[in-house]
Coordinates of C-alpha atoms and ligand atoms in Angstrom, one line a residue:
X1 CA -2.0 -28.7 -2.5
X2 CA -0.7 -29.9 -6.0
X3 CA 3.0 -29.7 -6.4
X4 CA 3.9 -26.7 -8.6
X5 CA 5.1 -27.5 -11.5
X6 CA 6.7 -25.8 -14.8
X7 CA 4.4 -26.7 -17.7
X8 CA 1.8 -25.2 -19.4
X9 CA -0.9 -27.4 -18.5
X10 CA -0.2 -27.2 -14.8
X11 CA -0.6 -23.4 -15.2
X12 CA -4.0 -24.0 -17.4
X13 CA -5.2 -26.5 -15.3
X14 CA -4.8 -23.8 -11.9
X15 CA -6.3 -21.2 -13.8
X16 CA -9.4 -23.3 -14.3
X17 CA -9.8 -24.2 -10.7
X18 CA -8.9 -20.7 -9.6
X19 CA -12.6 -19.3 -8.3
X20 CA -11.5 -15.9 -8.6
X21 CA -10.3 -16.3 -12.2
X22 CA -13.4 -14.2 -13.6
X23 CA -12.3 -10.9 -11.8
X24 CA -9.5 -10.6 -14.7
X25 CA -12.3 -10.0 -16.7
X26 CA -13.5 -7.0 -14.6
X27 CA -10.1 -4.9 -15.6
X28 CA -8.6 -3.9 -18.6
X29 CA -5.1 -5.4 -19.4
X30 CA -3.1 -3.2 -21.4
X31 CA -2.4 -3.7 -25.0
X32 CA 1.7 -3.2 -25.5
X33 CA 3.4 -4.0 -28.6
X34 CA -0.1 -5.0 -30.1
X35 CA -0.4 -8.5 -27.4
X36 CA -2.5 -8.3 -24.4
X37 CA 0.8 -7.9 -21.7
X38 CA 1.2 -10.0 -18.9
X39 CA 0.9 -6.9 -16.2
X40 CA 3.6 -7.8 -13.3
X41 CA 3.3 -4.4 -11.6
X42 CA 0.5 -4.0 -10.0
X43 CA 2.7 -2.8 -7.1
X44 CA 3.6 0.5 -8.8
X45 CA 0.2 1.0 -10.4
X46 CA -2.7 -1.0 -10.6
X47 CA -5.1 -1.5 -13.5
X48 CA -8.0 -0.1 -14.3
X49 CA -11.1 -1.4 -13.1
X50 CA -13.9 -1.5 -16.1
X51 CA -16.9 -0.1 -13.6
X52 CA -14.8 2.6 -12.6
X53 CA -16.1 4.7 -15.6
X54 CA -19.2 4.4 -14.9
X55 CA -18.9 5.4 -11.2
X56 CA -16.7 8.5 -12.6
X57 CA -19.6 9.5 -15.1
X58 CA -21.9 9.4 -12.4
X59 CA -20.0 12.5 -10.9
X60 CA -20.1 14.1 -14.5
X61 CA -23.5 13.8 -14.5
X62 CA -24.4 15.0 -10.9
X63 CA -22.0 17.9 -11.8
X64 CA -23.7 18.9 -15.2
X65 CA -27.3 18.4 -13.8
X66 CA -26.9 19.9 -9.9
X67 CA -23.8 22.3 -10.2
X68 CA -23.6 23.1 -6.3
X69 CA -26.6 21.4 -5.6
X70 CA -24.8 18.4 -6.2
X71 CA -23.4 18.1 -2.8
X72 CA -26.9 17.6 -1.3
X73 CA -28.5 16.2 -4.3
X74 CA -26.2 13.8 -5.8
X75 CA -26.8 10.2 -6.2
X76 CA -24.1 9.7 -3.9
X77 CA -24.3 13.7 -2.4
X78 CA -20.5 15.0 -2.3
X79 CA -20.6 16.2 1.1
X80 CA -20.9 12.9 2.5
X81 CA -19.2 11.4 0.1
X82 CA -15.8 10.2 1.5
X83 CA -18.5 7.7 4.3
X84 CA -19.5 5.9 1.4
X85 CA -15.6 4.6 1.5
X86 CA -14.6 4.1 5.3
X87 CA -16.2 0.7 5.6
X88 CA -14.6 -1.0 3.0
X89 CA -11.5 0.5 3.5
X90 CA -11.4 -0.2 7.0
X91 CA -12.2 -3.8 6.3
X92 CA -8.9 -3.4 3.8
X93 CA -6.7 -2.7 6.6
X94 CA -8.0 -4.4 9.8
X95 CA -9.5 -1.4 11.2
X96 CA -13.1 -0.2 12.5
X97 CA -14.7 2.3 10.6
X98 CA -14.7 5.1 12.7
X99 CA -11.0 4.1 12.5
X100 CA -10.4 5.4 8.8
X101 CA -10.7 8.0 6.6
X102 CA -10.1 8.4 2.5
X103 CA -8.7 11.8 1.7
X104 CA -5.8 13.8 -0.1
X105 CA -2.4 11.6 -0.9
X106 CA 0.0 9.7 0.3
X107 CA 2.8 11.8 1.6
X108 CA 0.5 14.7 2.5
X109 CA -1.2 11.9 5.0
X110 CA 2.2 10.6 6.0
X111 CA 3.1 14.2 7.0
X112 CA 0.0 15.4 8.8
X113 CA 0.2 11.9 10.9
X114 CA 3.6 12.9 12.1
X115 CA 2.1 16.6 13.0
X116 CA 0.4 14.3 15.2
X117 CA 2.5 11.8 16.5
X118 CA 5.7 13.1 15.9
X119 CA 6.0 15.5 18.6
X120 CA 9.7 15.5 19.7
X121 CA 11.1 17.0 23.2
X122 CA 14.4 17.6 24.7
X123 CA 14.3 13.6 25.7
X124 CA 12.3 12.0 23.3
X125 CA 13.3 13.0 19.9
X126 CA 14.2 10.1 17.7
X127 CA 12.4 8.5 15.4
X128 CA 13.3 5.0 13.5
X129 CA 12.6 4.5 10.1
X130 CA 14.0 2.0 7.3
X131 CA 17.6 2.3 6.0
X132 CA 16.2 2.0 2.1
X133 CA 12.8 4.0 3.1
X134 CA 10.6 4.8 0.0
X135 CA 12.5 8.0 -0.6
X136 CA 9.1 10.3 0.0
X137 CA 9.3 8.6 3.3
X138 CA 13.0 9.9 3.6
X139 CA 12.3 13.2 2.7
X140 CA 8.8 13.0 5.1
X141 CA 10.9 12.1 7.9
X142 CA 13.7 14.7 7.8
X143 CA 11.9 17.0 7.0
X144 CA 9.7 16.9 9.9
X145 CA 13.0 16.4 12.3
X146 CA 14.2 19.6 10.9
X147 CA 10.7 21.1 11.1
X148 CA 11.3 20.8 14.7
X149 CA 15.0 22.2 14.7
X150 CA 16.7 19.1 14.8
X151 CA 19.4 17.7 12.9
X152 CA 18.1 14.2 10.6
X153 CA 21.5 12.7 11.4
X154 CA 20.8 12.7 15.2
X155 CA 17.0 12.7 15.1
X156 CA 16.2 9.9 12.6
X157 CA 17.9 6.2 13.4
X158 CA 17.6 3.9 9.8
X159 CA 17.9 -0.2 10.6
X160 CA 20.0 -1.5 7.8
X161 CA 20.5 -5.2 6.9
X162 CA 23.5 -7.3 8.9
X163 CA 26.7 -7.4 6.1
X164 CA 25.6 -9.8 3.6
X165 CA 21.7 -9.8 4.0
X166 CA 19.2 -7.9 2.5
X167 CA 16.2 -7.7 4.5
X168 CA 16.0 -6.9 8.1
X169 CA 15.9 -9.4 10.9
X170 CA 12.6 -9.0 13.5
X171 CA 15.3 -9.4 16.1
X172 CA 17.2 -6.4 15.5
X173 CA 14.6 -3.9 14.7
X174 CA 13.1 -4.6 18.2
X175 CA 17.0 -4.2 19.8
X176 CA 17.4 -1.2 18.0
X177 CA 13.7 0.0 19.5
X178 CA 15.1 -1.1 22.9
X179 CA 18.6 0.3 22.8
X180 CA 16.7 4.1 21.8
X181 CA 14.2 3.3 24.2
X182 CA 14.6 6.6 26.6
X183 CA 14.9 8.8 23.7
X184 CA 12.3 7.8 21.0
X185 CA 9.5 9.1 20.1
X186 CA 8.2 7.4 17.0
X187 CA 9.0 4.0 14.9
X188 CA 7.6 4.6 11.3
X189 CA 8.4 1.5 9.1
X190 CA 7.2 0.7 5.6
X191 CA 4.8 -2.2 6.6
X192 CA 5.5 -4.2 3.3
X193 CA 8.9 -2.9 2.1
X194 CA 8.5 -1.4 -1.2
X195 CA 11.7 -2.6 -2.4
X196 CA 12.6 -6.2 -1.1
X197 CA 9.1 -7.1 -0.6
X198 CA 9.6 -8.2 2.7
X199 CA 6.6 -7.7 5.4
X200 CA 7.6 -6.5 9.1
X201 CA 6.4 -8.0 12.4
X202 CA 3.8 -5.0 13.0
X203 CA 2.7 -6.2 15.8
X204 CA 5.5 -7.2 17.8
X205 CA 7.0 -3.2 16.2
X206 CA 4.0 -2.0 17.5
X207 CA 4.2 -3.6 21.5
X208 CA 7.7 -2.8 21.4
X209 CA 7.7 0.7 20.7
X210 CA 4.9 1.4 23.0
X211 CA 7.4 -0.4 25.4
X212 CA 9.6 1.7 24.9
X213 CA 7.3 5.0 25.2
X214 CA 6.8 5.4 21.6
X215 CA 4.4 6.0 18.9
X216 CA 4.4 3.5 15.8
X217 CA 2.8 3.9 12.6
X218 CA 2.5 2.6 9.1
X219 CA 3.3 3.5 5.4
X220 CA 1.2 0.8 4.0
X221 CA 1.5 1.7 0.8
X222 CA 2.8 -1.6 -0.3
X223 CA 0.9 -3.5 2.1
X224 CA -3.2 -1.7 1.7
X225 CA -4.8 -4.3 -0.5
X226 CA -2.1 -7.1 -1.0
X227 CA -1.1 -8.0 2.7
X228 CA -3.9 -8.5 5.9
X229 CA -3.3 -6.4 8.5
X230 CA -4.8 -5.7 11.7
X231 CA -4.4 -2.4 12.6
X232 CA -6.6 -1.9 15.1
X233 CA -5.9 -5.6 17.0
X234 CA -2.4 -4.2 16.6
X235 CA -3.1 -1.4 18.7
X236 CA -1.0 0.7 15.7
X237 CA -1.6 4.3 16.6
X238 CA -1.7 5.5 12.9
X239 CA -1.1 4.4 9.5
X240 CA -1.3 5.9 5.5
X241 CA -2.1 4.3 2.2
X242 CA -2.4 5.0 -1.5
X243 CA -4.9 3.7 -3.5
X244 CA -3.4 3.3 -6.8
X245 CA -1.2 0.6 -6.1
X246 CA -2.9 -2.8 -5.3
X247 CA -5.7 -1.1 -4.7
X248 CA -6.2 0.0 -8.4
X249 CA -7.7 3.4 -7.9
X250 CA -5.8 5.0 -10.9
X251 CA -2.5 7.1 -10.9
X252 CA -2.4 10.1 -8.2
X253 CA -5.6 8.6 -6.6
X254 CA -6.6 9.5 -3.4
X255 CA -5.1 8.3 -0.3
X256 CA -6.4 6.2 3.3
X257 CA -5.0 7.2 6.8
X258 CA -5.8 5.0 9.8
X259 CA -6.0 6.8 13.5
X260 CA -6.3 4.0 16.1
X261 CA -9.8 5.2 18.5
X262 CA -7.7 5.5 21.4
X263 CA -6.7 8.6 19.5
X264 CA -9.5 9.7 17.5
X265 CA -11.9 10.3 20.1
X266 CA -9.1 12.7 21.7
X267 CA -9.3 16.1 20.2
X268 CA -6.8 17.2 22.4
X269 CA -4.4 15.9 20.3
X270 CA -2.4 18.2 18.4
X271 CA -3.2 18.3 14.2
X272 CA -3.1 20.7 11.6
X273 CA -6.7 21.5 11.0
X274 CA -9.4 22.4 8.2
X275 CA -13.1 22.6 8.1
X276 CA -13.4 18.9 7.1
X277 CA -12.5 17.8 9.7
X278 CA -14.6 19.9 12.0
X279 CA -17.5 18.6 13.7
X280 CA -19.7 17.7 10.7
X281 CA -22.9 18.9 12.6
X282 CA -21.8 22.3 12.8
X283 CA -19.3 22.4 10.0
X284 CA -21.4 25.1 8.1
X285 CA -22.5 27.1 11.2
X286 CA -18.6 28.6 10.1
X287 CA -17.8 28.8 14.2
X288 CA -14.4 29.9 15.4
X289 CA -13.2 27.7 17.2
X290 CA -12.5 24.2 15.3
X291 CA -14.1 21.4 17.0
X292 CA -12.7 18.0 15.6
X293 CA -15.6 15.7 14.5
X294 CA -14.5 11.8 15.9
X295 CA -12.2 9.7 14.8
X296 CA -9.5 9.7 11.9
X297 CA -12.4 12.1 10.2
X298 CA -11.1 14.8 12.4
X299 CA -7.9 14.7 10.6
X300 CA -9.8 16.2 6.7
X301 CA -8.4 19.2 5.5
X302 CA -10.4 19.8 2.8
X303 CA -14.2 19.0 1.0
X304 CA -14.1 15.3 -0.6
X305 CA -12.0 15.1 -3.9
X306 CA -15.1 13.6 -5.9
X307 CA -13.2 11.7 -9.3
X308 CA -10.6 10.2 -7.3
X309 CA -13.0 8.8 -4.9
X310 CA -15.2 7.4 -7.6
X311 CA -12.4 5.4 -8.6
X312 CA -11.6 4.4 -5.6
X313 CA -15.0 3.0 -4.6
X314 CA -15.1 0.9 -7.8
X315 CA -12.5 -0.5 -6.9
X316 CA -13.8 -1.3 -3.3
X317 CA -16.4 -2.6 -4.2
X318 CA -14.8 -4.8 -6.6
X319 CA -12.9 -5.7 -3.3
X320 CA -16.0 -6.6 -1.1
X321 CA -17.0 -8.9 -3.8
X322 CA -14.0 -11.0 -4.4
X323 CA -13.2 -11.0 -0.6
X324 CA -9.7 -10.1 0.7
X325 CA -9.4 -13.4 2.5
X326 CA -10.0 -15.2 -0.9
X327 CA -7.2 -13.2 -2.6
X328 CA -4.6 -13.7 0.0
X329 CA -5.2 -17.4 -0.4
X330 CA -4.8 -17.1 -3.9
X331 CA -2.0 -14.5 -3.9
X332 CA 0.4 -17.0 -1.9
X333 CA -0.2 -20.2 -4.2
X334 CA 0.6 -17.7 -7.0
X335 CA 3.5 -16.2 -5.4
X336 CA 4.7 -19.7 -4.2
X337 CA 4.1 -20.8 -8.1
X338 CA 6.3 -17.5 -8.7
X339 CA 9.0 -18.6 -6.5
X340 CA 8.8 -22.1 -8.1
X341 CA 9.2 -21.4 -11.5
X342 CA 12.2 -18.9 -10.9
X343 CA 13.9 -21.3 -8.5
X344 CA 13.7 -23.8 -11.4
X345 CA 15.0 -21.7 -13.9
X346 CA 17.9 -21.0 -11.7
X347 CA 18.4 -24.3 -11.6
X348 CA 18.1 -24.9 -15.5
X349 CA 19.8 -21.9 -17.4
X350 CA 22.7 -19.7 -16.9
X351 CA 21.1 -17.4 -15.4
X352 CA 22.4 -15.8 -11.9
X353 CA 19.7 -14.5 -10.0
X354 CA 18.0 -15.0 -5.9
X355 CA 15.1 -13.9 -4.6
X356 CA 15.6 -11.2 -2.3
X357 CA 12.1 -11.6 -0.6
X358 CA 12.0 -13.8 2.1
X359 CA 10.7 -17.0 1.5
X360 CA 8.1 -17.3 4.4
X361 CA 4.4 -16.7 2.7
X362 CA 3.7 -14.7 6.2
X363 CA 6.8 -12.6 5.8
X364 CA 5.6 -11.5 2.2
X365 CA 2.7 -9.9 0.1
X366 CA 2.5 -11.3 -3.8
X367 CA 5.8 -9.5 -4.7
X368 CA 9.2 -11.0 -5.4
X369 CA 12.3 -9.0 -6.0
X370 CA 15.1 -10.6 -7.6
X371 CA 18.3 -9.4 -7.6
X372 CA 19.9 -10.1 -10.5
X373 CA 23.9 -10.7 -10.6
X374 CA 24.7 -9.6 -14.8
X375 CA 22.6 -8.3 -16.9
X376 CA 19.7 -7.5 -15.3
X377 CA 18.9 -4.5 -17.2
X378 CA 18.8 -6.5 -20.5
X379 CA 16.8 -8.8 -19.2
X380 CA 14.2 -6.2 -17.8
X381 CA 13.8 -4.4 -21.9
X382 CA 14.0 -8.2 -23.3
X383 CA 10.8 -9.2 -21.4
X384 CA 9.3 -5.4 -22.3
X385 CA 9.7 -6.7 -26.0
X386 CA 7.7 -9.5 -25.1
X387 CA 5.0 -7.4 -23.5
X388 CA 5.9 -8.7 -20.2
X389 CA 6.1 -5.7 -17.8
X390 CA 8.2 -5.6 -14.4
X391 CA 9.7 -3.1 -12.8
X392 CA 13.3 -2.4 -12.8
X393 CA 14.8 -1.4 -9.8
X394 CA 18.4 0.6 -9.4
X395 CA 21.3 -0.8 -9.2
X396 CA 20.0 -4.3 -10.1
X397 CA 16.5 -6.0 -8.8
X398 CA 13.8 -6.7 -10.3
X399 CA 9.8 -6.8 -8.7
X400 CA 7.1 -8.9 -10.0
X401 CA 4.1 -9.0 -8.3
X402 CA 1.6 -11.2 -9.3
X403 CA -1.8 -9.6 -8.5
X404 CA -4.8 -12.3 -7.2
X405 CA -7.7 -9.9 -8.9
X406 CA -6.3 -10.2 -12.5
X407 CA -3.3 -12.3 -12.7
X408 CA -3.4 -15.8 -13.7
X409 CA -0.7 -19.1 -13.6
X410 CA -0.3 -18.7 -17.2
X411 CA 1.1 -15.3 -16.8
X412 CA 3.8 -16.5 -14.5
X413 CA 4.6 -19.9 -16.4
X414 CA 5.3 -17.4 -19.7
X415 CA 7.2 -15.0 -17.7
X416 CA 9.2 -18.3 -17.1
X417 CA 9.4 -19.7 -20.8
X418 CA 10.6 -15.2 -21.3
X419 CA 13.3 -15.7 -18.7
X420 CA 14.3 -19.0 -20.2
X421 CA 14.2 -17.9 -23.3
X422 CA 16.5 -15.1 -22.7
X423 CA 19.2 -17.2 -20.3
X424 CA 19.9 -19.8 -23.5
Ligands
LIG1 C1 4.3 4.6 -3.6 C2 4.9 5.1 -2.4 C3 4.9 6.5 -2.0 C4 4.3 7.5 -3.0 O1 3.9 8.6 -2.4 P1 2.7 9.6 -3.0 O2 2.6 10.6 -2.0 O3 1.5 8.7 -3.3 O4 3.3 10.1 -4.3 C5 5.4 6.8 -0.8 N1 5.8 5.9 0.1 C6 5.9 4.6 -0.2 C7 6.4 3.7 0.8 C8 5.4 4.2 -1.4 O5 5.5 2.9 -1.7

């Protein structure tokens, strides 16, 4: 590979031999302060897809013309509609698609997986989250601890960074699995943390908290769409996802939960149940007793939540096309260039800022967090001026995450001419 370097023509001339470069075209790129903006946070919200109108006014239209006869007679018919999505998203994720399901949101997924696998007894009761958990997660987690009458401050075990660090080390995450090992019953990381970028050893997690007796499953929320996972390789036992993050499906979108098949095909399992999820031969026969249909299907609550969905598949499909393999590739030269051109500037100004996220591309998706020592906060509405849009973090980090579907080297190397601009 060429060596990065901090020049406009470097970034011009990476742009031109980036194959994927004509997917920028396929989204809109907000207009702020009347200049196209150089859209760092597709991490918090992803743009918009151009196609996915069309897909959305396909729903309008099956709607208007069928009315209830819609769900059979659609172009895409509603009451199937959620299959059109499990392929793609299982490819997303590492999984088979018998594996995965598309269906309310995030946290409402993250819950009704621990109904599942959060079952705690008198022995096995703990579960092991992160310290700075996504604070939905938080709330998730004791919630569900005190669901089951127990206290959060004995039931739920946060791994914090050693004194002086600031992203967990492999190593201690697997002592702390070990140390809890006769009374755990679930590990529930963050796969990609949402705040220091950093990805976990899932795998390793995963073996060590079976181990130990345990369930382990997945927020991937940070990770669906910007990090390759292998869930089902992994032998993970669940994992949730929202869609409106990397995978640009549009704010409040709809959501993707992964149920390993060991699991799926058990209908003994405990769940909260609706009649989605019932067998869908005989889901309008209205029977009494609920019969789960197979696999993480047999986890629906409710009939398909059509616009959301739409969105979503537009944005699948825009997936398939580019290939997630290609936009990993391209996401850690763009990262790396990232990392380059905020190293030098740390080097060249006045600036005091490091990169939080560790430097290893395997240990990382395409966002860097940078903790900035003064005057972060300035810096973060200077670089809004310039319709350069981040994402400011509390007490003082800030994200950037360079998106392989419609970022380009250009954006980062006048992010870096912003930063320098505003260090002199
Ligand atoms: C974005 C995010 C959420 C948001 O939850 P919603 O239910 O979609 O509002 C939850 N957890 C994590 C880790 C996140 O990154």
């Amino acid at each position: 590979m060429t060596a990065y370097q901090f020049t406009e023509a470097f970034a011009k001339e990476m742009d031109a031999q980036d194959s994927l470069a004509t997917f920028r075209n396929e989204f809109h790129i907000p207009v702020i302060h009347g200049k196209e903006s150089i859209y760092l946070t597709g991490n918090s919200l992803g743009l918009l897809p151009k196609t996915a109108r069309a897909y959305v006014e396909q729903e309008f239209l099956d709607w208007q013309n069928f009315g209830v006869e819609g769900h059979t007679e659609a172009k895409n018919p509603w009451l199937y509609y959620h299959h059109t999505l499990s392929k793609q998203a299982a490819a997303i994720v590492g999984a088979q698609e018998k594996e995965v399901v598309v269906m309310n949101n995030l946290t409402a997924n993250l819950h009704l997986m621990m109904v599942s696998f959060y079952r705690p007894n008198a022995t096995r009761y703990k579960m092991i989250i992160e310290g700075a958990a996504f604070p939905s997660d938080q709330y998730a987690v004791d919630s569900q601890a005190k669901f089951h009458g127990l206290d959060p401050k004995e039931a739920i075990i946060e791994l914090k960074p050693r004194e002086g660090e600031h992203i967990l080390r492999s190593e201690d995450i697997l002592a702390t699995i070990e140390a809890n090992k006769d009374s755990l019953a679930l590990v529930m990381l963050g796969g990609v943390n949402y705040y220091t970028g950093q990805v976990y050893e899932m795998q390793k997690i995963t073996e060590a908290a079976h181990a130990a007796g345990a369930f382990c499953g997945f927020d991937l929320a940070h990770g669906a769409g910007n990090y390759p996972v292998k869930l089902h390789d992994w032998d993970v036992d669940f994992a949730v996802w929202c869609s409106y993050k990397y995978l640009n499906s549009g704010p409040g979108g709809t959501s993707g939960v992964f149920v390993h098949e060991r699991h799926g095909n058990n209908p003994e399992i405990p769940r909260f149940a609706g009649w989605w999820g019932h067998n869908e031969k005989e889901r309008f026969l209205m029977k009494r007793e609920f019969m789960p249909t197979e696999g993480a299907q047999g986890w629906q609550l409710s009939n398909a939540q059509i616009f959301p969905m739409a969105i979503h598949k537009a944005s699948l499909d825009i997936f398939e096309r580019a290939g997630f393999g290609n936009l990993r590739a391209k996401s850690i030269t763009l990262t790396g260039y990232l990392e380059f051109v905020l190293q030098s500037l740390t080097e060249s100004s006045n600036l005091d800022f490091q990169i939080i996220t560790p430097a290893d591309p395997e240990q990382r998706g395409c966002q860097l967090s940078v903790l900035v020592k003064a005057n972060g906060k300035a810096l973060y509405d200077y670089l809004k001026a310039q319709s350069i849009i981040v994402d400011w973090r509390e007490p003082n980090v800030i994200r950037m995450a360079p998106v392989p579907l419609y970022n380009r080297y250009l954006d980062i190397y006048e992010l870096g001419k912003a930063i320098q601009a505003f260090g002199n």
